[in-house]
Amino acid sequence: MRSTVPLAALAASAMVFILTGCGGAPSGDELSYEDSPLNEYLSAAWGGDLSPEEQQKKMEEQQAKVEALVAQCMADEGFEYTPNTDSGTIMSDGGEWEPDKREWVEKYGYGYVNSPFAEQVEENPAEETTDPNGEYVMSLSESEQTAFYETLYGPTPSEEEMSEDGSYEYNWEEAGCQGWAQHELEGDDPTQSEEFSELRTKIEELYSTTQDSPELADLNAEWASCMADKGEPGFTKQMDAGQSIMDEQNKIYEAAFGDGSEPVDPESADFEDPNESPEMKALTEREIELALVDLECREKTSFTKKSLEIQFAIEEKFIAANKADLDAFKAAAEQSK
């Protein structure tokens, strides 16, 4: 049985559409993602109503519960396992992300190659962490180590299971003790119950099809025409511009690290750091150049405002058609806190 997509992930995908596809939340009296009609319902599940500190605490508590279940599962399979409660993730209020401001774009472009979050990490480096199971794993034979990781994470997907882009369909039943633990924890969450499985599917379809709406297609065409007039032809959707930078960045990393079929030692003398390569430096300049033109065309077409209006109108129709289920979901989410 394939797992359904958690509503928290669906809410996150909605924010990706709004923040990335539409160029970021605007300032002033204009619309922002916080005005999303569906946000009222989905934030009850994914913690959008919590402060970064509260989200951090909630995430750490969930991590501790998952790891305790993983340890139980591994012990049942004959392995020692020390829970790793350090998620390595720090929640941020996102105040550094300002892709609608020219000064920010002039420095970061889309924020992909030269990320403001990377600077934040450099200024506030996290304490070095160690795998609490590292010493135990090293004491095992090579075959035992393989069995340990397969028990923990499940077997590596075969070539037949992998898609052309390297992704594969996740199935918790084939994801080892980690998959089992996550599924067990989600089972305690009423928003992940079978009762809301149809709603989760509908929301997933909503966000996957919004980009194909006729209204957004017309707006994207207007934006693309502006880009072509300014010497940047070839894009059909606004989100494709930023995606082109990520695609080039991935190519640079793949050239340095390969496709993962053979190990690469970054500490070896002949290894060249892709982040310091001439290609990455050139891409940094290209990203800023492209993002500035993109910003000009977003401003000229009022892309952020109009795209949010289109998104929210689609959400309003969805809410009208599914209000009873959404109200029930919100109530369940609030009662589970």
CSV table of C-alpha atoms in Angstrom, one decimal:
chain,number,residue,atom,x,y,z
A,1,MET,CA,0.0,0.0,0.0
A,2,ARG,CA,1.4,3.4,-1.0
A,3,SER,CA,1.4,6.1,1.6
A,4,THR,CA,-0.8,9.1,1.1
A,5,VAL,CA,0.7,12.6,1.2
A,6,PRO,CA,0.5,14.3,4.6
A,7,LEU,CA,-1.5,17.5,4.7
A,8,ALA,CA,1.5,19.3,6.1
A,9,ALA,CA,3.5,18.4,3.0
A,10,LEU,CA,0.6,19.6,0.8
A,11,ALA,CA,0.5,22.9,2.7
A,12,ALA,CA,4.2,23.2,2.2
A,13,SER,CA,3.8,22.6,-1.6
A,14,ALA,CA,1.2,25.3,-1.7
A,15,MET,CA,3.7,27.7,-0.1
A,16,VAL,CA,6.3,26.7,-2.6
A,17,PHE,CA,3.9,27.5,-5.4
A,18,ILE,CA,3.2,30.9,-4.0
A,19,LEU,CA,6.7,31.8,-2.8
A,20,THR,CA,8.7,30.4,-5.7
A,21,GLY,CA,6.2,30.3,-8.6
A,22,CYS,CA,5.0,33.8,-7.8
A,23,GLY,CA,8.3,35.3,-6.8
A,24,GLY,CA,7.7,35.7,-3.1
A,25,ALA,CA,5.3,37.3,-0.7
A,26,PRO,CA,4.8,41.0,-1.5
A,27,SER,CA,5.0,43.8,1.0
A,28,GLY,CA,2.7,46.7,1.9
A,29,ASP,CA,-1.0,46.4,1.3
A,30,GLU,CA,-0.7,43.8,-1.4
A,31,LEU,CA,-1.7,40.1,-1.0
A,32,SER,CA,0.6,37.6,0.6
A,33,TYR,CA,0.5,33.9,1.1
A,34,GLU,CA,-0.9,34.5,4.6
A,35,ASP,CA,-4.1,35.6,2.8
A,36,SER,CA,-4.6,32.1,1.4
A,37,PRO,CA,-8.1,30.9,2.1
A,38,LEU,CA,-6.9,27.4,2.6
A,39,ASN,CA,-4.2,28.5,5.0
A,40,GLU,CA,-6.9,28.8,7.7
A,41,TYR,CA,-7.5,25.0,7.4
A,42,LEU,CA,-4.0,23.6,6.6
A,43,SER,CA,-2.1,25.7,9.2
A,44,ALA,CA,-4.0,23.9,11.9
A,45,ALA,CA,-2.1,20.7,10.9
A,46,TRP,CA,1.3,21.9,9.8
A,47,GLY,CA,1.9,24.5,12.6
A,48,GLY,CA,1.6,27.7,10.5
A,49,ASP,CA,0.0,29.3,13.6
A,50,LEU,CA,3.1,28.6,15.7
A,51,SER,CA,6.2,30.8,16.2
A,52,PRO,CA,9.6,29.5,14.9
A,53,GLU,CA,10.5,28.6,18.4
A,54,GLU,CA,7.2,26.6,18.9
A,55,GLN,CA,7.7,24.9,15.6
A,56,GLN,CA,11.2,23.9,16.6
A,57,LYS,CA,10.0,22.5,19.9
A,58,LYS,CA,7.2,20.5,18.2
A,59,MET,CA,9.7,19.2,15.6
A,60,GLU,CA,12.1,18.1,18.2
A,61,GLU,CA,9.4,16.3,20.2
A,62,GLN,CA,8.2,14.5,17.1
A,63,GLN,CA,11.8,13.5,16.3
A,64,ALA,CA,12.3,12.0,19.8
A,65,LYS,CA,9.1,10.0,19.4
A,66,VAL,CA,10.1,8.7,15.9
A,67,GLU,CA,13.6,7.7,17.1
A,68,ALA,CA,12.2,5.9,20.2
A,69,LEU,CA,10.1,3.8,17.8
A,70,VAL,CA,13.0,3.2,15.5
A,71,ALA,CA,15.1,1.9,18.4
A,72,GLN,CA,12.3,-0.5,19.4
A,73,CYS,CA,12.0,-1.7,15.8
A,74,MET,CA,15.8,-2.2,15.4
A,75,ALA,CA,16.0,-4.1,18.7
A,76,ASP,CA,13.2,-6.4,17.5
A,77,GLU,CA,15.3,-7.1,14.4
A,78,GLY,CA,18.4,-7.9,16.5
A,79,PHE,CA,20.3,-4.7,16.2
A,80,GLU,CA,21.4,-2.1,18.8
A,81,TYR,CA,20.3,1.4,18.0
A,82,THR,CA,20.8,4.6,19.9
A,83,PRO,CA,18.0,7.2,19.2
A,84,ASN,CA,19.4,10.2,17.3
A,85,THR,CA,17.3,13.1,18.5
A,86,ASP,CA,19.4,15.8,16.8
A,87,SER,CA,17.4,16.6,13.6
A,88,GLY,CA,20.0,19.2,12.5
A,89,THR,CA,17.2,21.5,11.4
A,90,ILE,CA,16.7,25.0,12.7
A,91,MET,CA,13.4,26.7,12.1
A,92,SER,CA,13.5,30.3,10.8
A,93,ASP,CA,10.9,33.0,10.4
A,94,GLY,CA,12.1,33.4,6.7
A,95,GLY,CA,12.7,37.1,7.2
A,96,GLU,CA,15.8,36.9,5.0
A,97,TRP,CA,13.8,35.8,1.9
A,98,GLU,CA,12.9,38.9,0.0
A,99,PRO,CA,12.9,38.1,-3.7
A,100,ASP,CA,10.6,41.0,-4.6
A,101,LYS,CA,13.1,43.6,-3.4
A,102,ARG,CA,15.6,44.7,-6.0
A,103,GLU,CA,18.5,45.1,-3.4
A,104,TRP,CA,18.0,41.5,-2.4
A,105,VAL,CA,17.8,40.2,-6.0
A,106,GLU,CA,21.0,42.2,-6.9
A,107,LYS,CA,22.8,40.2,-4.2
A,108,TYR,CA,21.2,36.8,-4.3
A,109,GLY,CA,19.3,36.4,-7.6
A,110,TYR,CA,16.8,33.7,-6.8
A,111,GLY,CA,18.8,32.7,-3.6
A,112,TYR,CA,19.8,29.3,-5.0
A,113,VAL,CA,23.5,29.5,-5.8
A,114,ASN,CA,24.3,32.3,-3.3
A,115,SER,CA,21.8,31.6,-0.6
A,116,PRO,CA,21.1,34.0,2.3
A,117,PHE,CA,20.5,30.9,4.5
A,118,ALA,CA,24.1,29.7,3.7
A,119,GLU,CA,25.4,33.0,5.0
A,120,GLN,CA,23.3,32.6,8.1
A,121,VAL,CA,24.8,29.2,8.7
A,122,GLU,CA,28.3,30.6,8.3
A,123,GLU,CA,27.6,33.4,10.8
A,124,ASN,CA,25.9,31.0,13.3
A,125,PRO,CA,27.5,27.6,12.7
A,126,ALA,CA,25.7,24.6,14.3
A,127,GLU,CA,27.6,22.5,16.8
A,128,GLU,CA,29.2,19.5,15.2
A,129,THR,CA,27.2,16.4,15.7
A,130,THR,CA,28.2,12.8,15.6
A,131,ASP,CA,26.1,9.7,14.7
A,132,PRO,CA,25.4,8.0,18.1
A,133,ASN,CA,25.4,4.7,16.2
A,134,GLY,CA,28.6,5.3,14.3
A,135,GLU,CA,30.9,3.3,16.7
A,136,TYR,CA,28.5,0.4,16.9
A,137,VAL,CA,28.1,0.2,13.1
A,138,MET,CA,31.9,0.3,12.6
A,139,SER,CA,32.1,-2.8,15.0
A,140,LEU,CA,30.0,-4.8,12.6
A,141,SER,CA,31.2,-6.8,9.6
A,142,GLU,CA,30.6,-5.4,6.1
A,143,SER,CA,27.7,-7.7,5.5
A,144,GLU,CA,26.2,-6.8,9.0
A,145,GLN,CA,26.6,-3.1,8.2
A,146,THR,CA,24.6,-3.6,5.0
A,147,ALA,CA,21.9,-5.5,6.9
A,148,PHE,CA,21.9,-2.8,9.6
A,149,TYR,CA,21.2,0.0,7.1
A,150,GLU,CA,18.7,-2.1,5.1
A,151,THR,CA,16.8,-2.8,8.3
A,152,LEU,CA,17.0,0.9,9.3
A,153,TYR,CA,16.1,2.5,5.9
A,154,GLY,CA,14.9,-0.4,3.7
A,155,PRO,CA,16.6,-1.8,0.6
A,156,THR,CA,18.0,0.6,-2.0
A,157,PRO,CA,15.5,1.1,-4.8
A,158,SER,CA,16.3,-0.9,-8.0
A,159,GLU,CA,16.9,0.7,-11.3
A,160,GLU,CA,13.4,-0.4,-12.4
A,161,GLU,CA,11.9,1.4,-9.4
A,162,MET,CA,13.7,4.7,-10.1
A,163,SER,CA,12.4,7.3,-12.5
A,164,GLU,CA,14.5,9.1,-15.0
A,165,ASP,CA,15.1,12.0,-12.6
A,166,GLY,CA,16.3,9.7,-9.9
A,167,SER,CA,13.2,9.8,-7.8
A,168,TYR,CA,10.9,6.9,-6.8
A,169,GLU,CA,7.5,6.3,-5.3
A,170,TYR,CA,7.8,6.2,-1.5
A,171,ASN,CA,6.3,3.2,0.3
A,172,TRP,CA,6.6,3.2,4.1
A,173,GLU,CA,6.3,-0.6,4.1
A,174,GLU,CA,9.6,-0.8,2.2
A,175,ALA,CA,11.4,2.0,4.1
A,176,GLY,CA,12.7,-0.1,7.0
A,177,CYS,CA,12.3,0.9,10.7
A,178,GLN,CA,12.4,4.6,9.8
A,179,GLY,CA,9.4,4.2,7.5
A,180,TRP,CA,7.5,2.1,10.1
A,181,ALA,CA,8.2,4.6,12.9
A,182,GLN,CA,7.0,7.5,10.8
A,183,HIS,CA,3.9,5.6,9.8
A,184,GLU,CA,3.2,4.6,13.5
A,185,LEU,CA,3.5,8.3,14.6
A,186,GLU,CA,1.3,9.5,11.8
A,187,GLY,CA,-1.3,6.9,12.9
A,188,ASP,CA,-1.7,9.0,16.1
A,189,ASP,CA,-2.4,12.1,14.1
A,190,PRO,CA,-6.1,12.3,13.2
A,191,THR,CA,-5.4,14.5,10.2
A,192,GLN,CA,-3.5,11.5,8.6
A,193,SER,CA,-6.3,9.0,9.3
A,194,GLU,CA,-8.2,7.2,6.6
A,195,GLU,CA,-11.1,9.6,7.2
A,196,PHE,CA,-9.2,12.4,5.5
A,197,SER,CA,-7.4,10.3,2.8
A,198,GLU,CA,-9.8,11.5,0.0
A,199,LEU,CA,-9.4,15.1,1.2
A,200,ARG,CA,-5.6,14.8,1.1
A,201,THR,CA,-5.8,13.4,-2.5
A,202,LYS,CA,-8.0,16.3,-3.6
A,203,ILE,CA,-5.7,18.9,-2.1
A,204,GLU,CA,-2.7,17.3,-3.7
A,205,GLU,CA,-4.5,17.4,-7.1
A,206,LEU,CA,-5.5,21.0,-6.5
A,207,TYR,CA,-1.9,22.2,-6.2
A,208,SER,CA,-0.6,20.0,-8.9
A,209,THR,CA,-3.1,21.3,-11.4
A,210,THR,CA,-3.2,25.0,-10.5
A,211,GLN,CA,-0.3,25.8,-12.8
A,212,ASP,CA,-2.4,24.5,-15.7
A,213,SER,CA,-5.3,26.9,-15.1
A,214,PRO,CA,-6.2,29.1,-18.1
A,215,GLU,CA,-6.0,32.3,-16.1
A,216,LEU,CA,-2.4,31.5,-14.9
A,217,ALA,CA,-1.4,30.4,-18.4
A,218,ASP,CA,-2.5,33.8,-19.8
A,219,LEU,CA,-0.5,35.6,-17.0
A,220,ASN,CA,2.6,33.4,-17.7
A,221,ALA,CA,2.3,34.2,-21.4
A,222,GLU,CA,2.3,37.9,-20.6
A,223,TRP,CA,5.3,37.5,-18.4
A,224,ALA,CA,7.1,35.4,-21.0
A,225,SER,CA,6.5,38.0,-23.7
A,226,CYS,CA,8.1,40.6,-21.4
A,227,MET,CA,11.1,38.3,-20.8
A,228,ALA,CA,11.6,37.8,-24.6
A,229,ASP,CA,11.4,41.5,-25.2
A,230,LYS,CA,14.2,42.0,-22.6
A,231,GLY,CA,16.5,39.3,-24.2
A,232,GLU,CA,15.4,36.3,-22.2
A,233,PRO,CA,13.3,34.1,-24.5
A,234,GLY,CA,12.5,30.5,-24.1
A,235,PHE,CA,10.5,30.5,-20.8
A,236,THR,CA,6.8,29.6,-20.8
A,237,LYS,CA,6.2,29.9,-17.0
A,238,GLN,CA,7.6,32.3,-14.5
A,239,MET,CA,8.7,29.5,-12.3
A,240,ASP,CA,10.8,28.0,-15.2
A,241,ALA,CA,13.3,30.9,-14.9
A,242,GLY,CA,14.4,30.0,-11.4
A,243,GLN,CA,14.2,26.3,-12.3
A,244,SER,CA,16.7,26.8,-15.1
A,245,ILE,CA,19.3,28.0,-12.5
A,246,MET,CA,18.7,25.0,-10.3
A,247,ASP,CA,19.0,22.7,-13.3
A,248,GLU,CA,22.4,24.1,-14.2
A,249,GLN,CA,23.5,24.0,-10.6
A,250,ASN,CA,22.6,20.3,-10.4
A,251,LYS,CA,24.6,19.6,-13.5
A,252,ILE,CA,27.7,21.2,-11.9
A,253,TYR,CA,27.2,19.0,-8.8
A,254,GLU,CA,26.7,15.9,-10.9
A,255,ALA,CA,29.9,16.6,-12.8
A,256,ALA,CA,31.8,16.7,-9.5
A,257,PHE,CA,30.0,13.9,-7.6
A,258,GLY,CA,28.8,11.7,-10.3
A,259,ASP,CA,25.4,9.9,-10.3
A,260,GLY,CA,26.0,8.3,-6.9
A,261,SER,CA,26.9,4.9,-8.3
A,262,GLU,CA,30.5,5.3,-7.2
A,263,PRO,CA,31.7,7.0,-4.0
A,264,VAL,CA,33.5,10.3,-4.3
A,265,ASP,CA,35.9,11.5,-1.6
A,266,PRO,CA,35.7,15.3,-1.1
A,267,GLU,CA,38.8,15.1,1.0
A,268,SER,CA,41.0,13.6,-1.7
A,269,ALA,CA,43.8,15.8,-3.2
A,270,ASP,CA,42.4,15.7,-6.7
A,271,PHE,CA,38.8,16.6,-5.8
A,272,GLU,CA,37.6,20.0,-7.0
A,273,ASP,CA,34.9,21.7,-4.9
A,274,PRO,CA,32.1,22.5,-7.3
A,275,ASN,CA,31.1,25.5,-5.2
A,276,GLU,CA,34.5,27.1,-6.0
A,277,SER,CA,34.5,26.2,-9.7
A,278,PRO,CA,34.6,28.7,-12.5
A,279,GLU,CA,31.3,27.2,-13.7
A,280,MET,CA,29.6,27.9,-10.4
A,281,LYS,CA,30.9,31.5,-10.2
A,282,ALA,CA,29.6,32.1,-13.7
A,283,LEU,CA,26.3,30.6,-12.8
A,284,THR,CA,26.1,33.0,-9.8
A,285,GLU,CA,26.4,35.9,-12.2
A,286,ARG,CA,23.9,34.4,-14.6
A,287,GLU,CA,21.4,33.9,-11.7
A,288,ILE,CA,21.5,37.5,-10.7
A,289,GLU,CA,21.3,38.7,-14.3
A,290,LEU,CA,18.2,36.5,-15.0
A,291,ALA,CA,16.5,37.2,-11.7
A,292,LEU,CA,16.7,40.9,-12.2
A,293,VAL,CA,15.0,40.7,-15.6
A,294,ASP,CA,12.5,38.3,-14.1
A,295,LEU,CA,11.8,40.9,-11.3
A,296,GLU,CA,11.3,43.7,-13.9
A,297,CYS,CA,8.8,41.5,-15.8
A,298,ARG,CA,7.0,40.5,-12.6
A,299,GLU,CA,6.6,44.1,-11.7
A,300,LYS,CA,5.5,45.1,-15.2
A,301,THR,CA,2.8,42.4,-15.3
A,302,SER,CA,1.9,42.6,-11.5
A,303,PHE,CA,2.6,38.9,-11.6
A,304,THR,CA,2.8,38.3,-7.8
A,305,LYS,CA,-0.5,40.1,-7.1
A,306,LYS,CA,-2.4,38.6,-10.0
A,307,SER,CA,-1.1,35.0,-9.5
A,308,LEU,CA,-2.1,35.1,-5.8
A,309,GLU,CA,-5.5,36.3,-6.8
A,310,ILE,CA,-5.8,33.4,-9.3
A,311,GLN,CA,-4.6,31.0,-6.7
A,312,PHE,CA,-6.9,32.2,-4.0
A,313,ALA,CA,-9.9,32.2,-6.3
A,314,ILE,CA,-9.2,28.5,-7.1
A,315,GLU,CA,-8.9,27.8,-3.4
A,316,GLU,CA,-12.2,29.5,-2.7
A,317,LYS,CA,-14.0,27.3,-5.2
A,318,PHE,CA,-12.3,24.3,-3.6
A,319,ILE,CA,-13.4,25.3,-0.2
A,320,ALA,CA,-17.0,25.8,-1.3
A,321,ALA,CA,-17.0,22.3,-2.7
A,322,ASN,CA,-15.3,20.6,0.2
A,323,LYS,CA,-16.2,22.8,3.2
A,324,ALA,CA,-17.7,20.0,5.4
A,325,ASP,CA,-14.5,17.9,5.1
A,326,LEU,CA,-12.2,20.9,5.6
A,327,ASP,CA,-14.1,21.9,8.7
A,328,ALA,CA,-13.9,18.4,10.1
A,329,PHE,CA,-10.2,18.3,9.3
A,330,LYS,CA,-9.5,21.6,11.1
A,331,ALA,CA,-11.5,20.5,14.1
A,332,ALA,CA,-9.5,17.2,14.3
A,333,ALA,CA,-6.2,19.0,14.0
A,334,GLU,CA,-7.0,21.5,16.7
A,335,GLN,CA,-8.2,18.8,19.1
A,336,SER,CA,-5.0,16.8,18.6
A,337,LYS,CA,-2.8,19.7,19.8
